[in-house]
Short mmCIF file of C-alpha atoms in Angstrom, two decimals:
data_model
loop_
_atom_site.label_atom_id
_atom_site.label_comp_id
_atom_site.label_asym_id
_atom_site.label_seq_id
_atom_site.Cartn_x
_atom_site.Cartn_y
_atom_site.Cartn_z
CA UNK A 1 -71.26 144.13 -196.90
CA UNK A 2 -68.34 143.64 -194.51
CA UNK A 3 -66.21 140.61 -195.95
CA UNK A 4 -63.52 141.66 -193.78
CA UNK A 5 -63.93 138.64 -191.27
CA UNK A 6 -66.08 136.37 -193.27
CA UNK A 7 -64.67 132.91 -193.70
CA UNK A 8 -65.40 130.71 -197.09
CA UNK A 9 -64.07 126.82 -197.06
CA UNK A 10 -62.68 125.17 -200.12
CA UNK A 11 -61.85 121.75 -200.70
CA UNK A 12 -57.88 121.21 -199.96
CA UNK A 13 -57.30 119.54 -203.48
CA UNK A 14 -58.97 122.87 -205.08
CA UNK A 15 -57.08 125.05 -203.05
CA UNK A 16 -53.89 123.39 -203.76
CA UNK A 17 -54.45 123.12 -207.45
CA UNK A 18 -55.27 126.76 -207.31
CA UNK A 19 -52.00 127.64 -205.66
CA UNK A 20 -49.62 125.77 -207.85
CA UNK A 21 -51.32 127.58 -210.95
CA UNK A 22 -50.84 131.13 -209.05
CA UNK A 23 -47.08 129.93 -207.92
CA UNK A 24 -45.97 129.09 -211.39
CA UNK A 25 -47.38 132.27 -212.93
CA UNK A 26 -46.10 134.52 -210.39
CA UNK A 27 -42.59 132.75 -210.39
CA UNK A 28 -42.66 132.73 -214.34
CA UNK A 29 -44.08 136.15 -214.81
CA UNK A 30 -41.15 137.52 -212.33
CA UNK A 31 -38.54 136.01 -214.14
CA UNK A 32 -39.96 136.91 -217.79
CA UNK A 33 -40.08 140.53 -216.21
CA UNK A 34 -36.60 140.27 -214.87
CA UNK A 35 -35.44 139.15 -218.24
CA UNK A 36 -37.27 141.99 -219.93
CA UNK A 37 -35.68 144.34 -217.87
CA UNK A 38 -32.10 142.70 -219.13
CA UNK A 39 -33.34 142.87 -222.51
CA UNK A 40 -33.17 139.01 -223.23
CA UNK A 41 -37.04 138.89 -223.57
CA UNK A 42 -39.79 140.88 -224.84
CA UNK A 43 -43.48 141.09 -225.52
CA UNK A 44 -43.43 138.30 -227.58
CA UNK A 45 -41.94 136.09 -224.72
CA UNK A 46 -44.60 137.24 -222.75
CA UNK A 47 -47.35 136.37 -225.31
CA UNK A 48 -45.86 133.01 -225.63
CA UNK A 49 -45.73 132.29 -222.08
CA UNK A 50 -49.49 133.38 -221.57
CA UNK A 51 -50.65 131.16 -224.61
CA UNK A 52 -48.27 128.26 -224.24
CA UNK A 53 -49.03 127.77 -220.55
CA UNK A 54 -52.82 128.25 -220.98
CA UNK A 55 -53.02 130.96 -218.38
CA UNK A 56 -56.34 132.29 -219.37
CA UNK A 57 -58.01 129.23 -218.91
CA UNK A 58 -56.18 128.25 -215.69
CA UNK A 59 -57.08 131.81 -214.23
CA UNK A 60 -60.35 131.19 -215.40
CA UNK A 61 -60.66 127.59 -213.74
CA UNK A 62 -59.20 129.50 -210.41
CA UNK A 63 -62.06 132.08 -210.25
CA UNK A 64 -64.45 129.26 -210.92
CA UNK A 65 -63.29 127.44 -207.79
CA UNK A 66 -63.71 130.51 -205.65
CA UNK A 67 -67.06 131.26 -207.23
CA UNK A 68 -68.51 127.79 -206.81
CA UNK A 69 -67.61 128.11 -203.04
CA UNK A 70 -68.96 131.69 -202.80
CA UNK A 71 -72.36 130.62 -204.27
CA UNK A 72 -72.53 127.81 -202.17
CA UNK A 73 -71.79 129.74 -199.02
CA UNK A 74 -73.23 133.09 -199.12
CA UNK A 75 -76.89 134.42 -199.84
CA UNK A 76 -77.95 135.53 -203.55
CA UNK A 77 -77.68 139.29 -202.23
CA UNK A 78 -74.07 138.77 -200.98
CA UNK A 79 -73.17 136.99 -204.18
CA UNK A 80 -74.70 139.93 -206.17
CA UNK A 81 -72.44 142.22 -203.85
CA UNK A 82 -69.36 140.43 -204.38
CA UNK A 83 -70.41 140.28 -208.20
CA UNK A 84 -70.83 144.17 -208.24
CA UNK A 85 -67.52 144.49 -206.55
CA UNK A 86 -65.57 142.24 -208.81
CA UNK A 87 -66.99 144.34 -212.10
CA UNK A 88 -65.10 147.30 -210.63
CA UNK A 89 -61.34 147.40 -211.61
CA UNK A 90 -59.22 147.65 -214.34
CA UNK A 91 -59.95 145.33 -217.39
CA UNK A 92 -58.07 145.40 -220.57
CA UNK A 93 -60.16 147.23 -223.11
CA UNK A 94 -61.78 145.71 -226.57
CA UNK A 95 -59.61 148.42 -228.32
CA UNK A 96 -56.43 147.25 -226.74
CA UNK A 97 -56.16 149.78 -224.27
CA UNK A 98 -56.61 149.58 -220.55
CA UNK A 99 -60.09 150.46 -219.28
CA UNK A 100 -60.39 151.69 -215.43
CA UNK A 101 -63.91 150.84 -214.12
CA UNK A 102 -63.25 151.65 -210.63
CA UNK A 103 -65.50 154.23 -209.25
#
């Protein structure tokens, strides 16, 4: 499926909410990375951020917002292709190591 020229519509309030979350994560992670590079933060700082800022749930919500839009605007076959594409990539493994699932 050629997805390069397709457009999907999303409600503006949902887009703003997702963008706000993503902006908070990007800026905060950049700041934490800078602090880690200078020695004033460590992995505990990063872990605390991820837990305290509810990063997993908020990212899951962003994925849900996009998924709902795709489900409502694409065919079952197109959604299945996108699901398969999303399964490719790198995921943190159950044993605590990165697991590369890209082909």
